[in-house]
PDB file of C-alpha atoms in Angstrom:
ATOM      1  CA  UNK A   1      67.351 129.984 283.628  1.00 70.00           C
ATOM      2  CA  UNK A   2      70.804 128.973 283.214  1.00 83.00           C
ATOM      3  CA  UNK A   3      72.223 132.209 282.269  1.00 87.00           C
ATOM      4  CA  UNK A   4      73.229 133.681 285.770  1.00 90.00           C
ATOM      5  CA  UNK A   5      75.349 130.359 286.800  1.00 91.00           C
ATOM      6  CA  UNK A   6      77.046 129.973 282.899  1.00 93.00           C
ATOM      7  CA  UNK A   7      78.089 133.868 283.080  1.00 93.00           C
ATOM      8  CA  UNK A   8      79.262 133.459 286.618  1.00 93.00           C
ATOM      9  CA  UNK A   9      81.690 129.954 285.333  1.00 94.00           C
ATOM     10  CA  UNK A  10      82.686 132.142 281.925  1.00 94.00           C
ATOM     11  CA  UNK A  11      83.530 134.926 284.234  1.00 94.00           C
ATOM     12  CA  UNK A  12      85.774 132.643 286.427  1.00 94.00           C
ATOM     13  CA  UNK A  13      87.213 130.385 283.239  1.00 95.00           C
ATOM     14  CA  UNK A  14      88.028 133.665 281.492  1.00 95.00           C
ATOM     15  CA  UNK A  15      88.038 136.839 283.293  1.00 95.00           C
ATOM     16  CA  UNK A  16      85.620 139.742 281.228  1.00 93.00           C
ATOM     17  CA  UNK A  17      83.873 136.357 279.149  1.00 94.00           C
ATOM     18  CA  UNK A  18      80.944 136.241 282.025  1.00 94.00           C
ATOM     19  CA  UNK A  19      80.231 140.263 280.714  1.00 94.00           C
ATOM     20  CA  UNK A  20      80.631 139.761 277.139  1.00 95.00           C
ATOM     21  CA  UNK A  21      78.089 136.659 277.735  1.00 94.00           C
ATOM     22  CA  UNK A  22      75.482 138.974 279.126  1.00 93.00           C
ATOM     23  CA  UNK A  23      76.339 141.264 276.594  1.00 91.00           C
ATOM     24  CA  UNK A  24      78.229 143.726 278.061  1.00 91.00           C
ATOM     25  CA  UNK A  25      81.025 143.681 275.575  1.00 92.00           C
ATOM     26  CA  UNK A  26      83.176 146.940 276.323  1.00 93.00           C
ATOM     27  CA  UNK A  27      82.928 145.857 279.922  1.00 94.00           C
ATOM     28  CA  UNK A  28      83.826 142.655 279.197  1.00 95.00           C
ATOM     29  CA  UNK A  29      87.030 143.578 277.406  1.00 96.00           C
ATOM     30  CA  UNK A  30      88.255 146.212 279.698  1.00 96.00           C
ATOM     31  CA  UNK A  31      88.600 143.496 282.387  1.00 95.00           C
ATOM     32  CA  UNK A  32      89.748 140.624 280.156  1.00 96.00           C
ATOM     33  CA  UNK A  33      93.211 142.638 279.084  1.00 96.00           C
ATOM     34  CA  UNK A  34      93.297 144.220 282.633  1.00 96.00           C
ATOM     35  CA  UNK A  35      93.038 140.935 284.502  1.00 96.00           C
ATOM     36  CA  UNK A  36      95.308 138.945 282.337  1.00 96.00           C
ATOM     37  CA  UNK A  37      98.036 141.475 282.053  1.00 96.00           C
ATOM     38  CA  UNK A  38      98.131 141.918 285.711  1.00 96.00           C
ATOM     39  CA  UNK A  39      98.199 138.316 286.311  1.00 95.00           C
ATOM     40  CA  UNK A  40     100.831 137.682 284.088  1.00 94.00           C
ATOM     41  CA  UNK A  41     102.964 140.749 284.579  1.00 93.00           C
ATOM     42  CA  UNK A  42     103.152 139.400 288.446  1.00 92.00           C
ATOM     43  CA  UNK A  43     104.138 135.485 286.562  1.00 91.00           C
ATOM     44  CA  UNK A  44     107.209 137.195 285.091  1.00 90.00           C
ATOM     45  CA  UNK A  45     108.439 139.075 287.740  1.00 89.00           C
ATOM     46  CA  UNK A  46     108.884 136.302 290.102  1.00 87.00           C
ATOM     47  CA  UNK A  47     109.275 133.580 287.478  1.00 85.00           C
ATOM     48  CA  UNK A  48     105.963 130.675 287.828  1.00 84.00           C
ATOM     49  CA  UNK A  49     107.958 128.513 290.302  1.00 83.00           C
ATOM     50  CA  UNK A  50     108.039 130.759 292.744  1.00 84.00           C
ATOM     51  CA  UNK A  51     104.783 132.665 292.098  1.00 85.00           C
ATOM     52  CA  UNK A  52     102.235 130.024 291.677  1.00 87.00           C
ATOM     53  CA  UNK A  53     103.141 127.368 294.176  1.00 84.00           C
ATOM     54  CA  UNK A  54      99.917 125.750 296.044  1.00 86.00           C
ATOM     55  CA  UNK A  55     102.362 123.810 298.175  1.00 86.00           C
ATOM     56  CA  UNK A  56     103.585 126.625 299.429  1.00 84.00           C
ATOM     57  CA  UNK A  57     101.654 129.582 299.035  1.00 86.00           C
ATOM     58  CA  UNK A  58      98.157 127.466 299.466  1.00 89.00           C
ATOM     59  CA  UNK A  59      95.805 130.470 300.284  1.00 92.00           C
ATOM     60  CA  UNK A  60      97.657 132.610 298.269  1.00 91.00           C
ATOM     61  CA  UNK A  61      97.180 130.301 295.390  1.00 92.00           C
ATOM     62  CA  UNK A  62      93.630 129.976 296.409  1.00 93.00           C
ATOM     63  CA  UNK A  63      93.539 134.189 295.378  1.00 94.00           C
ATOM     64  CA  UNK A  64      95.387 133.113 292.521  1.00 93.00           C
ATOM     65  CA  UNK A  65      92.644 130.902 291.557  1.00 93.00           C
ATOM     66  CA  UNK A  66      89.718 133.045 291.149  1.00 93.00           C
ATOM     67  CA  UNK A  67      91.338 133.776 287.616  1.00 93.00           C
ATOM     68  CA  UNK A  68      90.270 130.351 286.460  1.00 90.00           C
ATOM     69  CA  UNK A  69      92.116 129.996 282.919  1.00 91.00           C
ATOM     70  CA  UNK A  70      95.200 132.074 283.943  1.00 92.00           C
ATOM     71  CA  UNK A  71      95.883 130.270 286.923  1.00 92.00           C
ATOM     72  CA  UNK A  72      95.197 126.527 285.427  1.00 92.00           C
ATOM     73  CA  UNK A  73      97.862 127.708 282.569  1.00 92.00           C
ATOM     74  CA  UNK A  74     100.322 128.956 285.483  1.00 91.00           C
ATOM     75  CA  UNK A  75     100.273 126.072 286.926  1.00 90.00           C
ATOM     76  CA  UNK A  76     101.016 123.550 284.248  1.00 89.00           C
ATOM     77  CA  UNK A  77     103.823 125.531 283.346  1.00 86.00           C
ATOM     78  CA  UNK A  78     104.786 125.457 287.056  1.00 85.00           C
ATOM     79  CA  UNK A  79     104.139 121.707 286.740  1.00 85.00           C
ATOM     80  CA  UNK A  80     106.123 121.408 283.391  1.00 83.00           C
ATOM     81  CA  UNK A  81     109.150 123.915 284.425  1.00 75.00           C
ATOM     82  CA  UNK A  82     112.169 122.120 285.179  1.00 62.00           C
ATOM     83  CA  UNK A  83     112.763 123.337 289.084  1.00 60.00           C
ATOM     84  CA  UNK A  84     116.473 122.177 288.927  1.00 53.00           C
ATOM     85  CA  UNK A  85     117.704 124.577 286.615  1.00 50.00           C
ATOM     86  CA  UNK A  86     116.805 128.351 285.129  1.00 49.00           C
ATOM     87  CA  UNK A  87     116.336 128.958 281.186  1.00 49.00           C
ATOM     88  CA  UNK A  88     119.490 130.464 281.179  1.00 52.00           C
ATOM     89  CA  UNK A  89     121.545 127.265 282.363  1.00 50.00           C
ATOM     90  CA  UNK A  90     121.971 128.471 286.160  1.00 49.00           C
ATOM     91  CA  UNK A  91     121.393 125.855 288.635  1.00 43.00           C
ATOM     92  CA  UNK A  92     118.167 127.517 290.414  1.00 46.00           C
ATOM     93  CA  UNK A  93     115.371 129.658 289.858  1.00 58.00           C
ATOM     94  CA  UNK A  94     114.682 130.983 293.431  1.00 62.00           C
ATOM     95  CA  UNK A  95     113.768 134.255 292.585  1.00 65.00           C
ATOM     96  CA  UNK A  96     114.679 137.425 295.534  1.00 73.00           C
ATOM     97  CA  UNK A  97     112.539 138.021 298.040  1.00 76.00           C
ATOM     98  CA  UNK A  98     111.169 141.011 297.081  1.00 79.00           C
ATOM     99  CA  UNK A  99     110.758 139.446 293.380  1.00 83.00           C
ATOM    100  CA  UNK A 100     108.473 136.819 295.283  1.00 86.00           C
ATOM    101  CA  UNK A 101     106.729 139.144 297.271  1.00 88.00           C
ATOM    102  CA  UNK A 102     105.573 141.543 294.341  1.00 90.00           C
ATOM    103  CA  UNK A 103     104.683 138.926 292.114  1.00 91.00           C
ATOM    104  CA  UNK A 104     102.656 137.008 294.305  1.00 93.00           C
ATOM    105  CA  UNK A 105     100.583 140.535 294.681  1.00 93.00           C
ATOM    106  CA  UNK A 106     100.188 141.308 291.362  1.00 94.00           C
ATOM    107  CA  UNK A 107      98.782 137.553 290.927  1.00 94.00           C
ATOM    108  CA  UNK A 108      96.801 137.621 293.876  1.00 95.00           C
ATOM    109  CA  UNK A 109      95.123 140.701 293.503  1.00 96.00           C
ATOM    110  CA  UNK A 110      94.357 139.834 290.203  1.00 96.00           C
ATOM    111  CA  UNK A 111      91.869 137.181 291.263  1.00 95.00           C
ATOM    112  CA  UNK A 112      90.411 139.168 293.842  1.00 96.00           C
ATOM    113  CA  UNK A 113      89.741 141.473 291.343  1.00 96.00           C
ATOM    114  CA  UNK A 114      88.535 138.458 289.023  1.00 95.00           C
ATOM    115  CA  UNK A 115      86.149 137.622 291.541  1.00 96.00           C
ATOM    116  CA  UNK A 116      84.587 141.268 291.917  1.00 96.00           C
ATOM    117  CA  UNK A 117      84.039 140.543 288.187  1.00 95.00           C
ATOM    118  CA  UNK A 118      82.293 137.431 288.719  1.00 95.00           C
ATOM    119  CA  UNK A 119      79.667 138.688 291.091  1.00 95.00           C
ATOM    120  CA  UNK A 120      79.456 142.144 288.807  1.00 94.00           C
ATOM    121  CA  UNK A 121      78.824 139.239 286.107  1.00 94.00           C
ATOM    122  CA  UNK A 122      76.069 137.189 288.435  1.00 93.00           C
ATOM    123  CA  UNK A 123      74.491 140.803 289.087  1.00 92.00           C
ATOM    124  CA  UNK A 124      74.273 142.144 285.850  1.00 91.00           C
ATOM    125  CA  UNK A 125      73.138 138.474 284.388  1.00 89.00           C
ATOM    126  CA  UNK A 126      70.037 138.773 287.061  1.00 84.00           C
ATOM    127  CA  UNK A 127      68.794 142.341 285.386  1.00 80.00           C
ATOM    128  CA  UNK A 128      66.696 142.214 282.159  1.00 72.00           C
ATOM    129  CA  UNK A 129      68.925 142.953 278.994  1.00 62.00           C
ATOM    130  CA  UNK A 130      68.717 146.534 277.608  1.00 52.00           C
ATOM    131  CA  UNK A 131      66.689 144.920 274.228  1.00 53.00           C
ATOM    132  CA  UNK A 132      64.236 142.948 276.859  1.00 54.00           C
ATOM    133  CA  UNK A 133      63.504 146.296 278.776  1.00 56.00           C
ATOM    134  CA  UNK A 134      62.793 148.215 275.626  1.00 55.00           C
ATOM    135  CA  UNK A 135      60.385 145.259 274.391  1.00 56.00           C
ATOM    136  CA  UNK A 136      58.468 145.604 277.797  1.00 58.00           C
ATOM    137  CA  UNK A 137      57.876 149.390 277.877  1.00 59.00           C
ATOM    138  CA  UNK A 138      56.319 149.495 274.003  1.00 61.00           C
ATOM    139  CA  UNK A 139      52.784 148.351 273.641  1.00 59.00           C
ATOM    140  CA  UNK A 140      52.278 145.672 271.197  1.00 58.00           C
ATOM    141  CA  UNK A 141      51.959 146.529 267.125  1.00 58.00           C
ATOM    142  CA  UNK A 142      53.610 150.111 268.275  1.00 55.00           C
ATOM    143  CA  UNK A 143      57.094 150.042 266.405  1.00 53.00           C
TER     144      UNK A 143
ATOM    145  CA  UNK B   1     121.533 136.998 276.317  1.00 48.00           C
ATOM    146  CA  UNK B   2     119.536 135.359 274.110  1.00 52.00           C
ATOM    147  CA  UNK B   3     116.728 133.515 276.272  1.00 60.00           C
ATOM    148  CA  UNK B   4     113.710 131.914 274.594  1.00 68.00           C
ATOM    149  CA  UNK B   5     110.501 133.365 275.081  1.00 67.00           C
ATOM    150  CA  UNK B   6     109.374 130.919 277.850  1.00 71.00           C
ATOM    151  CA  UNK B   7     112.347 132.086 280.298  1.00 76.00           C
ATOM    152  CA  UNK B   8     110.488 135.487 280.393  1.00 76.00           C
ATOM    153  CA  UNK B   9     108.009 133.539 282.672  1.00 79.00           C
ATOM    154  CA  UNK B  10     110.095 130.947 284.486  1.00 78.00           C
ATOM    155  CA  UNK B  11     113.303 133.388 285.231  1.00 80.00           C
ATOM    156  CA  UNK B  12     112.394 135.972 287.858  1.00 82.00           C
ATOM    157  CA  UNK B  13     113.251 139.317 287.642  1.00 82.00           C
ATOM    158  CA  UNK B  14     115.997 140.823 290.122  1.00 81.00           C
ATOM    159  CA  UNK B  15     113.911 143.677 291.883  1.00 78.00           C
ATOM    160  CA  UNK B  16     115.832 145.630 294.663  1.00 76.00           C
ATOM    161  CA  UNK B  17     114.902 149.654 296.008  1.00 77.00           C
ATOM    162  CA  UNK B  18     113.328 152.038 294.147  1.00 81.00           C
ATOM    163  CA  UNK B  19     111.524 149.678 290.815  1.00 79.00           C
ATOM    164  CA  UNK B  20     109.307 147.857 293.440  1.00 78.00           C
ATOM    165  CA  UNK B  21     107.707 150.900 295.036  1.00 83.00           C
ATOM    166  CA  UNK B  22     107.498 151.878 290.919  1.00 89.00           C
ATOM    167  CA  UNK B  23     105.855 148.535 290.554  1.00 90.00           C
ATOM    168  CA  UNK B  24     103.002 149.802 292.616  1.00 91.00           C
ATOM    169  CA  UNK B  25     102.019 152.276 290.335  1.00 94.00           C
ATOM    170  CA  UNK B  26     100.427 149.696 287.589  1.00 95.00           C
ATOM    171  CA  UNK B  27      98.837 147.608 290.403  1.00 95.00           C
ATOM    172  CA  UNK B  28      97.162 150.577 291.715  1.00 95.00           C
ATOM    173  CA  UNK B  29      95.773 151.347 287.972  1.00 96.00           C
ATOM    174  CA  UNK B  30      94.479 147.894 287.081  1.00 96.00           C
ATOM    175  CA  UNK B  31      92.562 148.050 290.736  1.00 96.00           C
ATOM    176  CA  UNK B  32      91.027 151.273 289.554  1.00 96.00           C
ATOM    177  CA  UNK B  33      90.341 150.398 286.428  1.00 96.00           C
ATOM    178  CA  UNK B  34      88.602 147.573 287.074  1.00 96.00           C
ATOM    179  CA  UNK B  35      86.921 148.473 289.953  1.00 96.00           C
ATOM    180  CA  UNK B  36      85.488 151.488 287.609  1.00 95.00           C
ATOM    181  CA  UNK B  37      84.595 148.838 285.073  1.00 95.00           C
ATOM    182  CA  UNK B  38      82.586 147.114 287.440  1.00 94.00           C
ATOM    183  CA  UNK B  39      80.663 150.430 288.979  1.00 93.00           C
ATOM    184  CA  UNK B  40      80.198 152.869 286.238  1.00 92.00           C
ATOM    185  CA  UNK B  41      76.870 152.457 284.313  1.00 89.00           C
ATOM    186  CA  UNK B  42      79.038 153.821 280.898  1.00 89.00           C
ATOM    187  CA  UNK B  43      81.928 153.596 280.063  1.00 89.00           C
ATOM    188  CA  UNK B  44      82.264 156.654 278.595  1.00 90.00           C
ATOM    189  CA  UNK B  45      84.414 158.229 281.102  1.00 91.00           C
ATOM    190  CA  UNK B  46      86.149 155.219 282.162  1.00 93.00           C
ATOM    191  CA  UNK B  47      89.655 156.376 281.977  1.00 93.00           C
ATOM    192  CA  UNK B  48      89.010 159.908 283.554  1.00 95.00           C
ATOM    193  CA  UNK B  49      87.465 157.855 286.589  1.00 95.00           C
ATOM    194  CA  UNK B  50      89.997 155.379 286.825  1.00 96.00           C
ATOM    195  CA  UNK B  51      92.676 158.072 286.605  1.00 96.00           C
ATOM    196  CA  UNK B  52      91.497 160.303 289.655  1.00 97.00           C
ATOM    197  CA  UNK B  53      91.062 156.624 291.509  1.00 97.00           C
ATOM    198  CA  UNK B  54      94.528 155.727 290.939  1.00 97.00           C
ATOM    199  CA  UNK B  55      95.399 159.259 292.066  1.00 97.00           C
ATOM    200  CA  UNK B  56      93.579 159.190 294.897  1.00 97.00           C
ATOM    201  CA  UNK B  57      94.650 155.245 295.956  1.00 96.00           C
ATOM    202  CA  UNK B  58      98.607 156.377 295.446  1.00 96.00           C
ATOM    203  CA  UNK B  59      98.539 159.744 297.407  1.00 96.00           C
ATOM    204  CA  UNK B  60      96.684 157.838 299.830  1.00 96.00           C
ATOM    205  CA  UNK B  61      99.200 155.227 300.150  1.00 94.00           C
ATOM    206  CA  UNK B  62     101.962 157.617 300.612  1.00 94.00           C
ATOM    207  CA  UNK B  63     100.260 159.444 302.935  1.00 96.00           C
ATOM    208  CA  UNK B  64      99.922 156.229 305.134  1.00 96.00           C
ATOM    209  CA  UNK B  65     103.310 155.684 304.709  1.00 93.00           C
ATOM    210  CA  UNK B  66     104.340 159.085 305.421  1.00 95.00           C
ATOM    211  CA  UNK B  67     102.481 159.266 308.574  1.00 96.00           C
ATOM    212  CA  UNK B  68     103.924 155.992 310.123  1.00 96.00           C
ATOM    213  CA  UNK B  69     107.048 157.005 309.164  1.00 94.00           C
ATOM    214  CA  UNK B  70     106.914 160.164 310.856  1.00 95.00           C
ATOM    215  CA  UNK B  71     105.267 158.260 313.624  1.00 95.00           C
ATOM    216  CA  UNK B  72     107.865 155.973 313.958  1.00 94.00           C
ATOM    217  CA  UNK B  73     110.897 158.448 313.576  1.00 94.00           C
ATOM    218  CA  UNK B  74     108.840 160.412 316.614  1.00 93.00           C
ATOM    219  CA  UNK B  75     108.624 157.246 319.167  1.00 91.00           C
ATOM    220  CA  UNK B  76     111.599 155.756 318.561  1.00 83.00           C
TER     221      UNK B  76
END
């Protein structure tokens, strides 16, 4: 009853965990290290200050949030990151332009592409698992 | 330099010219692969599938950008 809407929230929380939940494990994986890598490749290219800003970026961050986990651990580092200074003692972070501009795609597409994965998950949690299927086309007492 | 390992997320990169178009390249192949992931009823051939996607998605792109450059240099 519950299995469609708890794959669909894995699949947000944790991109890939709505497949492995329905048992689609290879599936599952291939999106987990795909989504997360891109998300987080795009995080340090334009540093998280400047790439995961709701303030500023609102619907962009709202893209950004379709990656559930990734974004919520974005953001408290963007929440925890000193804006004043850089980690290597310079007085700002601002990243280029350009920096901005690809990071903010590689993080935005990367929920879009989370949320293909949550409505593959909400599909594929609808359809009878491969082991129920089998069960239903053998007669009873035939093994 | 000798940053901590938490710089490599708050410190942007400097990206000017050619690396950004190059930074294309592994967008285009985690749209492809996922978007195989999500269609393909095995997985078995995966990576071939996402490979002539990621083909196809770049050429096409440059194509694009071929033609409205040409289109451009031609009206202006």
């Amino acid at each position: 009853m519950f299995r469609a809407p708890m794959a669909g929230f894995l699949a947000w929380l944790v991109p890939g965990l709505g497949h492995i939940y329905v048992g689609q494990r290879a599936r599952g994986w291939v999106c987990l290290v795909t989504i997360t890598a891109t998300f987080w490749t795009g995080v340090a290219i334009g540093g998280v200050q400047t790439t995961v800003d709701p303030h500023e970026r609102t619907l962009w961050f709202l893209a950004q949030l379709c990656t559930g986990g990734n974004a919520g651990a974005a953001y408290a580092l963007h929440c925890a990151a000193d804006p004043a200074r850089s980690a290597d003692g310079g007085s700002t972070i601002a990243a280029h332009w350009l920096s901005t501009d690809v990071a903010i795609h590689y993080t935005g597409v990367a929920g879009l592409l989370n949320l293909l994965v949550i409505l593959d998950a909400l599909a594929r949690a609808d359809r009878p698992t491969t082991i129920s299927r089998i069960r239903r086309r053998r007669p009873r007492g035939v093994t | 330099m000798n940053l901590p390992l938490s710089a490599l997320l708050t410190t942007p990169i400097e990206l000017t010219g050619i690396p950004r178009f190059v930074l294309m390249l592994p967008l285009c192949l985690s749209i492809a692969v996922v978007y195989k992931a999500t269609r393909l009823s095995s997985l078995r051939d995966l990576w071939k599938a996402s490979l002539v996607l990621w083909v196809t998605i770049v050429l096409g792109m440059c194509a694009v950008g071929v033609g409205l450059w040409a289109a451009f240099s031609i009206m202006v």
